[in-house]
Coordinates of C-alpha atoms and ligand atoms in Angstrom, one line a residue:
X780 CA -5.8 -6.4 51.0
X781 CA -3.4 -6.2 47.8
X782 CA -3.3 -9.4 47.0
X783 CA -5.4 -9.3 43.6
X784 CA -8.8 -10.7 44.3
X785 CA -10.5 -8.3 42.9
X786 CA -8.3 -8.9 39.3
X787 CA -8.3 -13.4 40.1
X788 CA -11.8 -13.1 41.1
X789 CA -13.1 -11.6 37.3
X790 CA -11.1 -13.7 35.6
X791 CA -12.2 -16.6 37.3
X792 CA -15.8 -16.2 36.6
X793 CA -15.1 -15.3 33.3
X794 CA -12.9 -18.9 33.0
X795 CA -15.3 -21.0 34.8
X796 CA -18.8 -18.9 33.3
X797 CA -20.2 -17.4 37.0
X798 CA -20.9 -13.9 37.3
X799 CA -18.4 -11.8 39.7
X800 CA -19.3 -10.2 43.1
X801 CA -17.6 -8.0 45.1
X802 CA -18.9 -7.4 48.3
X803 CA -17.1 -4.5 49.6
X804 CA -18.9 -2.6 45.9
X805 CA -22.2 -4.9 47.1
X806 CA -22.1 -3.0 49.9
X807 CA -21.5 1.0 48.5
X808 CA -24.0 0.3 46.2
X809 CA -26.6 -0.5 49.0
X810 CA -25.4 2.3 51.1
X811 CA -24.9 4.7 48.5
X812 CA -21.4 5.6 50.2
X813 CA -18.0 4.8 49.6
X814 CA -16.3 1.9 52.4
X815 CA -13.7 4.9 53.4
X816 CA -16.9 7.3 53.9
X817 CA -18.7 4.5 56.3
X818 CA -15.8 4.3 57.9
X819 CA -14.7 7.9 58.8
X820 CA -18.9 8.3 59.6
X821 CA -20.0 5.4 61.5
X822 CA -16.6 3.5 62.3
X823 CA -15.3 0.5 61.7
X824 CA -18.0 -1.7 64.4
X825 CA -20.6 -0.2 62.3
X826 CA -18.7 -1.4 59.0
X827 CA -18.3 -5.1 60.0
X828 CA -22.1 -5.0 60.8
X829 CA -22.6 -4.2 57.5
X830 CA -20.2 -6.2 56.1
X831 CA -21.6 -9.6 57.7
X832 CA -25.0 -9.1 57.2
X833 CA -24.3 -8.6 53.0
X834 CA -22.2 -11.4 53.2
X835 CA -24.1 -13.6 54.8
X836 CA -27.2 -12.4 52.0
X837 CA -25.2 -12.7 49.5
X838 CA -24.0 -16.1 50.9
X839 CA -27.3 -17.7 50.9
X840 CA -29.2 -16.0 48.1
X841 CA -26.9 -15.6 45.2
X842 CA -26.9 -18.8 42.3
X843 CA -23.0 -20.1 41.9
X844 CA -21.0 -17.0 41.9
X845 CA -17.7 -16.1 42.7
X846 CA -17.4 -13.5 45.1
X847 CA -14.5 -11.7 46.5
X848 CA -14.7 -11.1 50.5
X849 CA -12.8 -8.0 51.7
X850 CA -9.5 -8.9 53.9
X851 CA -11.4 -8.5 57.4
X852 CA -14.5 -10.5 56.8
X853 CA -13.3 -13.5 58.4
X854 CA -13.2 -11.8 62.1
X855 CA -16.8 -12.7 61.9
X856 CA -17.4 -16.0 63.1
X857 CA -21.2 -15.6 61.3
X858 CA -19.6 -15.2 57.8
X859 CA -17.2 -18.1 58.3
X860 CA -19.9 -20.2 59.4
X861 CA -21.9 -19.0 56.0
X862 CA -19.0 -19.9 54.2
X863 CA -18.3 -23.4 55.5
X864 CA -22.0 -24.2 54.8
X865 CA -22.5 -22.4 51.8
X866 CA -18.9 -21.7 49.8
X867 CA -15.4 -23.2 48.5
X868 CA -13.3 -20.6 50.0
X869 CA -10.0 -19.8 48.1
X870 CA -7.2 -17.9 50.1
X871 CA -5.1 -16.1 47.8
X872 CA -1.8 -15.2 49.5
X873 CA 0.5 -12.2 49.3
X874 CA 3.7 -10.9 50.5
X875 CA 3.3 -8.3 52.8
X876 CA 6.2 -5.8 51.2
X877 CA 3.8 -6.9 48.2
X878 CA 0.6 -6.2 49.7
X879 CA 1.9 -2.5 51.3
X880 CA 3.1 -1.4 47.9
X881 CA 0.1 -2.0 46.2
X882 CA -1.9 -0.6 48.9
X883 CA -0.6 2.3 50.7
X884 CA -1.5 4.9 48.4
X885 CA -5.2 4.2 47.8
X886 CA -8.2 5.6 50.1
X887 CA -8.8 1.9 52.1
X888 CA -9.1 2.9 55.5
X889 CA -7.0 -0.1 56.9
X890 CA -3.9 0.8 55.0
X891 CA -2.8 4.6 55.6
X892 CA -0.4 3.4 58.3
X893 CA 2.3 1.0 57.6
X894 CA 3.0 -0.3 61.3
X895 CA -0.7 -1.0 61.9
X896 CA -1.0 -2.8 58.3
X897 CA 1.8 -5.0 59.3
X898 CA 0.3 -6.2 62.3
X899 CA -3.0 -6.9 60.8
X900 CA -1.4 -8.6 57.8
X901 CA 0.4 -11.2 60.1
X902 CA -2.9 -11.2 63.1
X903 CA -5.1 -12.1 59.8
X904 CA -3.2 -14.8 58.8
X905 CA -3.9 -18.2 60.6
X906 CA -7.5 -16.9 60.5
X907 CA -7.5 -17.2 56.4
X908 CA -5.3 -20.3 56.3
X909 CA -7.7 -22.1 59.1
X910 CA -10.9 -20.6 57.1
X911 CA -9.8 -21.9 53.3
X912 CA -10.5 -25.2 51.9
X913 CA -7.6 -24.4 49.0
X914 CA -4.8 -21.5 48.5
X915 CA -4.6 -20.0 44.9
X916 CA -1.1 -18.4 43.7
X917 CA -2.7 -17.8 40.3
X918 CA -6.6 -18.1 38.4
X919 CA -5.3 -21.7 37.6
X920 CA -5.2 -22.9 41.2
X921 CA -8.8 -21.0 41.8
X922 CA -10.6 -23.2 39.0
X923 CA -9.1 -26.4 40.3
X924 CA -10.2 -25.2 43.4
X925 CA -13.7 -24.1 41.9
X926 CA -13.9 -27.7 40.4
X927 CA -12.9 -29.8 44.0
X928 CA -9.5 -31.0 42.3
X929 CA -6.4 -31.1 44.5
X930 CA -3.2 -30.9 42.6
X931 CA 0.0 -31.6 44.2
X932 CA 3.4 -33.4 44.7
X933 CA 2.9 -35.9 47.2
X934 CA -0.6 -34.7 48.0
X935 CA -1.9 -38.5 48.2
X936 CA 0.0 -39.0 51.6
X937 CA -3.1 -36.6 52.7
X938 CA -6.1 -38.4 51.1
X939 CA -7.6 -39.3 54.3
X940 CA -8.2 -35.7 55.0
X941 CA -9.1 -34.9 51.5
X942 CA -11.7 -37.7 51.1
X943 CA -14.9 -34.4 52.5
X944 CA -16.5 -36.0 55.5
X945 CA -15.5 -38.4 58.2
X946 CA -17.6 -41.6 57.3
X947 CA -15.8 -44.7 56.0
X948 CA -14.2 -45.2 52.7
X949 CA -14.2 -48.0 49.5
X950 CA -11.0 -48.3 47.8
X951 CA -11.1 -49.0 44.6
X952 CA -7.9 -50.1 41.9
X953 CA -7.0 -52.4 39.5
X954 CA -4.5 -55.3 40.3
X955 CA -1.5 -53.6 38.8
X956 CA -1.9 -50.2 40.1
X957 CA -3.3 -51.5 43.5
X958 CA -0.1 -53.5 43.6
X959 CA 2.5 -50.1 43.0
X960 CA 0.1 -47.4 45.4
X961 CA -2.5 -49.1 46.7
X962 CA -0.4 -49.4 50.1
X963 CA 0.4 -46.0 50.1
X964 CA -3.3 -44.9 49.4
X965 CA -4.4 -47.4 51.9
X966 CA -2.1 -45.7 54.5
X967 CA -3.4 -42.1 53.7
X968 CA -6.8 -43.3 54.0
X969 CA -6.1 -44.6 57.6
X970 CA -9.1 -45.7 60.1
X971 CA -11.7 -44.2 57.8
X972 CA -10.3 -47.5 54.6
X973 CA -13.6 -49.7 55.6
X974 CA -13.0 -52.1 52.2
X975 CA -11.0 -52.7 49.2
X976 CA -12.1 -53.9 45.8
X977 CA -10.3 -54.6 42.4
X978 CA -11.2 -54.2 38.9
X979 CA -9.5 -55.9 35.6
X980 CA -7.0 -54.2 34.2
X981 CA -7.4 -51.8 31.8
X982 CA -10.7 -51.1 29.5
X983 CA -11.9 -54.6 30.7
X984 CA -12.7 -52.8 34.2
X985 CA -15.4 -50.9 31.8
X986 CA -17.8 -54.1 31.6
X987 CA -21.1 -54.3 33.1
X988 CA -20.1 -58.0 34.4
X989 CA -16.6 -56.1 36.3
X990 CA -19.1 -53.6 37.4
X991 CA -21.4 -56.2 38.4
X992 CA -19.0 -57.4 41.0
X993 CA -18.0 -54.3 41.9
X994 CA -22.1 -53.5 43.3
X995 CA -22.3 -57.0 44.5
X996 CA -19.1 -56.6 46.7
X997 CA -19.5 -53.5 48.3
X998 CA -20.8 -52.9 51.9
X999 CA -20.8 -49.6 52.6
X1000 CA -23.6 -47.5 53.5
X1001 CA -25.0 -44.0 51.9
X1002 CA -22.3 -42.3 54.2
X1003 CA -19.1 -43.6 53.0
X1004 CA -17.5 -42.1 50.2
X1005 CA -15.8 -44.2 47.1
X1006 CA -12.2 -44.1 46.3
X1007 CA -11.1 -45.2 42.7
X1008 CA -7.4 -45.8 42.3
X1009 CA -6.2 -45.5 38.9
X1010 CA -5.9 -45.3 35.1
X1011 CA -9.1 -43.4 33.3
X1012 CA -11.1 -47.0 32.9
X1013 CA -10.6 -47.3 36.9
X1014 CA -11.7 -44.6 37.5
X1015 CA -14.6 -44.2 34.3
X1016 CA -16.4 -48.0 35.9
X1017 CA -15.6 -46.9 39.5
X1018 CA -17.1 -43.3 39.0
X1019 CA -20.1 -45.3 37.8
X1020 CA -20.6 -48.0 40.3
X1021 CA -20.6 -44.5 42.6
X1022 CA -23.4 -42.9 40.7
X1023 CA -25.6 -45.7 41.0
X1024 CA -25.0 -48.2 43.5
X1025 CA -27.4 -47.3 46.4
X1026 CA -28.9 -44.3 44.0
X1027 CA -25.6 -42.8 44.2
X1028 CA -22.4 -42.5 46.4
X1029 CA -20.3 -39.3 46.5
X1030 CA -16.6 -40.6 45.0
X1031 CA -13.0 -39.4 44.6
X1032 CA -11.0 -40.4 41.6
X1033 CA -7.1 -40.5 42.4
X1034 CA -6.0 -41.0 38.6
X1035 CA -2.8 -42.3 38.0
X1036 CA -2.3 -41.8 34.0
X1037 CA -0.8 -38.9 32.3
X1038 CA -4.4 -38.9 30.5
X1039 CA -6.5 -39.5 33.6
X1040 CA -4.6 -36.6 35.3
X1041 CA -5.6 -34.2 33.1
X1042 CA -8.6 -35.4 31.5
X1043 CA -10.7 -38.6 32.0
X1044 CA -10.7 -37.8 36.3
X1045 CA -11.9 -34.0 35.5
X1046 CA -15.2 -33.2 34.8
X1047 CA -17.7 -35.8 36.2
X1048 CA -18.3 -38.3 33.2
X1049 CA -18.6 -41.9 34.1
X1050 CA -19.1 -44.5 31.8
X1051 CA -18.8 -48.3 31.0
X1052 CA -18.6 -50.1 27.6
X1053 CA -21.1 -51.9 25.5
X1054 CA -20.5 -54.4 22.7
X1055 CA -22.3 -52.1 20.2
X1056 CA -19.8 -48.8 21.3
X1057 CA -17.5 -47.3 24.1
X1058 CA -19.5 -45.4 27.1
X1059 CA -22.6 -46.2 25.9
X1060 CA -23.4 -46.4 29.5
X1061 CA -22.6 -44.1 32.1
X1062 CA -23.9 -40.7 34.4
X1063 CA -22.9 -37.1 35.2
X1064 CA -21.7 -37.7 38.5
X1065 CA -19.0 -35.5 39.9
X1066 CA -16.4 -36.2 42.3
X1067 CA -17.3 -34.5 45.4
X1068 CA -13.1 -34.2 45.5
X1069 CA -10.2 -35.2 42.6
X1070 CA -6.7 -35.6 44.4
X1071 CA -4.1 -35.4 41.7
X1072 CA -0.4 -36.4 42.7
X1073 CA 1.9 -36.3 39.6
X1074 CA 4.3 -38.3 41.8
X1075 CA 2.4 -41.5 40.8
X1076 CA 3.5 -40.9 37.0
X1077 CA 7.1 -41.9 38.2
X1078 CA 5.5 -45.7 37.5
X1079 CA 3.7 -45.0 34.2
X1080 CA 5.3 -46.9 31.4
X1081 CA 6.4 -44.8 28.3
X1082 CA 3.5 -45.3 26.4
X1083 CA 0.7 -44.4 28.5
X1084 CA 2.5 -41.5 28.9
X1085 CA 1.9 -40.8 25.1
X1086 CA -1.2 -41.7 25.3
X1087 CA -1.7 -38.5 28.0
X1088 CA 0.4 -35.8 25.8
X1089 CA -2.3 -36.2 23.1
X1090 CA -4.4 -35.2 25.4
X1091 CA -2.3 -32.5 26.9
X1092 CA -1.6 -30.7 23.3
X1093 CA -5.3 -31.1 22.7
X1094 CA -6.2 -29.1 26.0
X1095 CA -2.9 -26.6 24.7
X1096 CA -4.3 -25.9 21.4
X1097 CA -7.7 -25.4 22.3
X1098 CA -6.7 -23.2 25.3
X1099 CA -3.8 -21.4 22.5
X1100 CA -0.7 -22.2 24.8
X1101 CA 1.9 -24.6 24.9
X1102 CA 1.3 -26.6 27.9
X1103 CA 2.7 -29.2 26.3
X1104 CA 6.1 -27.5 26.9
X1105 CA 5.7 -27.3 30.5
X1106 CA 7.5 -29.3 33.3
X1107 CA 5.7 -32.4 34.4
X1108 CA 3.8 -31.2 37.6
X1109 CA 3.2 -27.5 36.0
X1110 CA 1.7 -29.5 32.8
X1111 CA -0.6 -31.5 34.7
X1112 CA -1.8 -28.1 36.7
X1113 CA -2.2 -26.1 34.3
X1114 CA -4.2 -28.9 31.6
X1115 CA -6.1 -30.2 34.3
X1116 CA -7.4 -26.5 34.9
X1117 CA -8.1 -26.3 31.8
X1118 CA -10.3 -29.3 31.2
X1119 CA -12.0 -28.1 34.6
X1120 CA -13.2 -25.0 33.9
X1121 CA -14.3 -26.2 30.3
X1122 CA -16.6 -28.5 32.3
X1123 CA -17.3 -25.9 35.1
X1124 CA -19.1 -24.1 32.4
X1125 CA -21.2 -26.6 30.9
X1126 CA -21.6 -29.9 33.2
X1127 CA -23.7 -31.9 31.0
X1128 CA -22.1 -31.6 27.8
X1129 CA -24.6 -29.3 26.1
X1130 CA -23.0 -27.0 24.4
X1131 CA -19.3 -26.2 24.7
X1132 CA -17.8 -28.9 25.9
X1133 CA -18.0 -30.6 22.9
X1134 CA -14.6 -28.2 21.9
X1135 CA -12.8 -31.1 23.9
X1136 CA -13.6 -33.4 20.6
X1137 CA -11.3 -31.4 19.1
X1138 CA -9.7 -34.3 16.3
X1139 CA -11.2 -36.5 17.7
X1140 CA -14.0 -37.3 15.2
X1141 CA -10.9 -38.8 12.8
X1142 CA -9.1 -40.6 15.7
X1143 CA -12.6 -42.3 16.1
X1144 CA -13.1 -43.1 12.6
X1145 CA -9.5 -44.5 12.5
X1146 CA -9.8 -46.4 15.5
X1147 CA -13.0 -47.7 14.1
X1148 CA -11.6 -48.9 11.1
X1149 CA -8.6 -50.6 12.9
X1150 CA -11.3 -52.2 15.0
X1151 CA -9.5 -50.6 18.2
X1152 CA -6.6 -53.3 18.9
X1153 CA -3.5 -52.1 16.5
X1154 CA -3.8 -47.9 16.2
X1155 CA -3.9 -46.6 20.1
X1156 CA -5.8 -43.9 21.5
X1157 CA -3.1 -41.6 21.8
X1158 CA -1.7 -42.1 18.2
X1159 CA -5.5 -41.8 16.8
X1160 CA -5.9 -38.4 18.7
X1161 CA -2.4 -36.9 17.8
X1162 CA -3.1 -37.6 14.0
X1163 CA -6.8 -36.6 14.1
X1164 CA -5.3 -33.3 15.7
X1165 CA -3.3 -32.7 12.8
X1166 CA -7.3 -33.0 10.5
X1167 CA -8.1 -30.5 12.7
X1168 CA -5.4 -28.0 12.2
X1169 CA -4.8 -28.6 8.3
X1170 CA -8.7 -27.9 8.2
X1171 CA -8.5 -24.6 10.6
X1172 CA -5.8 -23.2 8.3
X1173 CA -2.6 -23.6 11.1
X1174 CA 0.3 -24.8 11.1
X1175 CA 1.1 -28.6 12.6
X1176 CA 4.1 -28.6 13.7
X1177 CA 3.1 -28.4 17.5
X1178 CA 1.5 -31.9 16.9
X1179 CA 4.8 -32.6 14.9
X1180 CA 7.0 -32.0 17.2
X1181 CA 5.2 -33.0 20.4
X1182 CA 3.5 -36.3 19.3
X1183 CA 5.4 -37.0 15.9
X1184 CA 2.2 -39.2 14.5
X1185 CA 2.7 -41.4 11.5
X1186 CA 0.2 -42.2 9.3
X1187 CA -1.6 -45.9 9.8
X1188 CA -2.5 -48.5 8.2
X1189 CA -6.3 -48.8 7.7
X1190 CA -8.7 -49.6 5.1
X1191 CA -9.9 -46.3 3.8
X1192 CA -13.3 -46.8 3.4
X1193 CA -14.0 -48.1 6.4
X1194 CA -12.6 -45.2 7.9
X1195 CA -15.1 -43.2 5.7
X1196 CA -17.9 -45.0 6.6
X1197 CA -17.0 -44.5 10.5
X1198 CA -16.2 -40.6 10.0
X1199 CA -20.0 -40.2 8.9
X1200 CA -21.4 -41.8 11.0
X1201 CA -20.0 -39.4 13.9
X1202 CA -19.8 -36.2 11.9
X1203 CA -23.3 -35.5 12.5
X1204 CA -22.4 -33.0 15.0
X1205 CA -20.1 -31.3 12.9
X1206 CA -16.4 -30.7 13.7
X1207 CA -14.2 -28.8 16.1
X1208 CA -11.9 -26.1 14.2
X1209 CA -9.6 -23.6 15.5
X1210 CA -10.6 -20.2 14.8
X1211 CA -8.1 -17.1 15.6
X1212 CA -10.4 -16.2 19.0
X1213 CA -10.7 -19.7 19.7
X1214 CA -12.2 -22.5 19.3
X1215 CA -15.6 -23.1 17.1
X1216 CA -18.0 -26.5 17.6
X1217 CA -20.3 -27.6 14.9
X1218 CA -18.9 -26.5 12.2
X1219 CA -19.7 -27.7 8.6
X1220 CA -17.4 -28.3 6.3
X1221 CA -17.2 -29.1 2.5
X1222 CA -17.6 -33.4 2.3
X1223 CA -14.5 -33.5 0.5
X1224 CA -12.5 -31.2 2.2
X1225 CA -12.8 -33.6 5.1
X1226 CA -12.7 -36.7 3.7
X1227 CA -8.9 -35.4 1.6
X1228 CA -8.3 -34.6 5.6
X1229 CA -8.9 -37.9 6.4
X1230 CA -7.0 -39.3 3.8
X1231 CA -4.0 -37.7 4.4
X1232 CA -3.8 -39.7 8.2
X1233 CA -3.8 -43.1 6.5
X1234 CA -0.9 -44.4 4.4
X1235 CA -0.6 -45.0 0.5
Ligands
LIG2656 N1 -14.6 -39.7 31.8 C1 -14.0 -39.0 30.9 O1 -14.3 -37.8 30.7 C2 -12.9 -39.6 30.0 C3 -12.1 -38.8 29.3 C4 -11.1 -39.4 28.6 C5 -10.9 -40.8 28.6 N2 -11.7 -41.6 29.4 C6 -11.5 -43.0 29.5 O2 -10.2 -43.3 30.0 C7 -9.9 -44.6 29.6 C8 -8.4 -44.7 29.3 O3 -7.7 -44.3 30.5 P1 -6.1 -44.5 30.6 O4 -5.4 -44.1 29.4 O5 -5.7 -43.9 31.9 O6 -5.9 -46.1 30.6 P2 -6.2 -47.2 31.7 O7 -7.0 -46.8 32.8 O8 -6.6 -48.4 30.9 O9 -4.7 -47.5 32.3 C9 -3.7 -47.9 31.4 C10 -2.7 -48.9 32.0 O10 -1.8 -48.2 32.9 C11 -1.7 -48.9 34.1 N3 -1.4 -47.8 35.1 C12 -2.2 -46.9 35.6 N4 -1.5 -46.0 36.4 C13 -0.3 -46.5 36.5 C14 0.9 -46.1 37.2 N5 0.9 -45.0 37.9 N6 2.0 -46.8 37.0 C15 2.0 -47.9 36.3 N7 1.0 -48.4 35.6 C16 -0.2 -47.7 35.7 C17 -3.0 -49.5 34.3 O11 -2.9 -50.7 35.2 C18 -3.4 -49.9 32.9 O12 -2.8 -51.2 32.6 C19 -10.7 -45.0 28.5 O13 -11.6 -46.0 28.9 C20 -11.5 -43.7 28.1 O14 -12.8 -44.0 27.6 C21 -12.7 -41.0 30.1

């Protein structure tokens, strides 16, 4: 009681594109009475009958929703069991003195006296801590939560628990990464580790021959779950071997990189390479958990971190705040949300999701027309953000003075030629509610853009 559900819960749905249900107004509406009235009428016995059985309805019948359970629904050990089968369940915690204040003057029949509120507050509270499979201080926590991605300091000490299930477990890493965390992952992971595997370093992991072995060298059966330790092309060739090998394996990425932290890890897109293009091959295949510990950035060199902040003022501008500004851990958070509820409300990359192209059409075309070795990703993204902001009409300077990109050397009309070829989906502008996909613009207007990115 007090502790905001009501307010997280609608802005949730609204982030994360589920429609909002409130049970305790689920259940006035079916009895045509207000909770206080069933209450003074019938009792409370009667009320937790009524309250179960709607849940439990609700529960089973209702298409992805997010639905806000009043404070004593858990007594029921029906609805609990309705929940583990059936929902992520998010405890959002309050201070009591909190909870009171916001509480004592309204007509809820469980808060008119403060000695009996007190005693509920702290009898309720093992029950919603032992009940929840993640606790939300803010809507940012619920959509990780929403999306199965644990964010935490230190959190990969507990990936054995975090890995859903109790059936063995494939780790997978690269040599290099293996060598800094693979111990400590290995340790987490406990009886449950059944085998390691390694792929190349690097995009080299994203090969169907490194892929290959990976298929080839695996053991496990349809119940063991597949663990991929890394950067973004870990965990892009791991995420696929885990989509296909046996028909498909569930899997938990535990991305190390700035950039897999908050973006290649989120949203369920595995891929591999081809000669003729990046991810030409790949599946929809999300993670049945993501554990995100920003401790394992301690070991990123410098520029893989860049590589990440392009990534992190993309997700900023797009979501109209400066995440890039934020402390380490609260940056991660807070952009990983971001990308998760983006791809929360459209899985398969029909529709919206194509806002997270935002400048990257030009960092393609330049990358293209450096043929991929001397411009990086990062430095490709961070100028082909500044395309998109001269072209939206706003200012730069956030992609100034976070990424500071310099213009490259590459042969202009290459550059061209690659731009057209992946403009047919039209670009990603900012508008002043947001972001707009699609979007035609004047030939010349984009190609002056594009000029402007490449030196004289
Ligand atoms: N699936 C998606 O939605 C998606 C989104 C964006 C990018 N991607 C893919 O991600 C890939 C790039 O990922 P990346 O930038 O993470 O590069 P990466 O996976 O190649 O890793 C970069 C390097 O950092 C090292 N490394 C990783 N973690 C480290 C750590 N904690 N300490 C020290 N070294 C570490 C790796 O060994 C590697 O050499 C690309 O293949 C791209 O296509 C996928």
């Amino acid at each position: 009681m007090g502790a905001g559900k009501s307010t997280l819960g609608v802005d949730l749905s609204a982030r994360i594109g589920r429609t909002f249900v409130d049970v305790d107004e689920a259940i006035e509406t079916q009895e045509g009475v207000s909770i206080a009235e069933v209450f003074r009428e019938r009792g409370e016995a009667a009320f937790r009958g009524l309250e179960e059985e709607r849940t439990c309805a609700l529960l089973r019948g209702t298409p992805p929703a997010v639905m806000s359970l009043g404070g004593g629904a858990l007594g029921s050990a029906a609805t609990r069991a309705a929940l583990a089968e059936r929902a992520i369940t998010v405890f959002v915690p309050v201070d009591v003195d909190a909870a009171w204040e916001r509480t004592r003057e309204s007509d809820r029949p469980l808060a008119q006296e403060e000695a009996e509120f007190r005693r509920l507050y702290d009898e309720r509270q093992p029950l919603y801590r032992e009940t929840a499979d993640a606790v939300a201080r803010d809507v940012h926590d619920a959509v990780l939560a929403a999306a199965g991605v644990a964010v935490e300091r230190g959190v990969l000490a507990r990936l054995g628990e975090l890995v859903p299930g109790e059936g063995p477990v494939a780790l997978v890493s690269d040599p290099h990464v293996g060598g800094i965390h693979g111990a400590d992952a290995q340790l987490a992971l406990g009886r449950r580790l059944a085998e390691t595997h390694e792929l190349p370093q690097g995009e080299a992991a994203k090969t169907t021959a490194a892929v290959e072995r990976l298929w080839r060298g695996l053991r496990v059966k349809r119940d063991a779950a597949l663990v991929a330790l890394g950067g973004g092309a870990t965990t892009d060739a791991a995420g696929f071997a885990a989509a296909t090998y046996l028909r498909g394996i569930p899997w938990v990425p535990v991305p190390s990189t700035l950039l897999a932290q908050v973006d290649a890890a989120i949203g369920g897109k595995t891929a591999i390479d081809l000669p003729e293009a990046k991810n030409l091959v790949g599946a929809f295949h999300w993670p049945v958990r993501t554990v995100v510990d920003p401790a394992l950035l301690a070991t990123l060199p410098e520029r893989e971190r860049r590589e990440g902040m392009a990534e992190v003022v993309k997700a900023g501008l797009l979501a109209g705040e400066q995440l890039w500004e934020l402390r380490e851990d609260e940056l991660v958070r807070r952009a990983a949300a971001f990308k998760a509820a983006v791809c929360l409300r459209d899985p398969h990359d029909e529709g919206e999701r194509a806002i997270l192209n935002l400048g990257h059409t030009f960092a393609h075309a330049l990358e293209a027309a450096a043929g991929y070795e001397e411009v990086t990703h990062g430095r490709a993204v961070a100028l082909g953000l500044l395309a998109a902001l001269r072209l939206s009409g706003r200012p730069v300077d956030p992609v100034e003075d976070a990424l500071d990109p310099k213009p490259v050397w590459v042969d202009r009309e290459r550059a061209w030629a690659a731009l057209q070829r992946d403009k047919k989906r039209g670009l990603v502008l900012l508008g002043d509610e947001g972001p707009h996909w699609d979007v035609q613009v004047p030939e010349q207007d984009v190609r002056r853009a594009l000029d402007e990115l490449i030196c004289h």
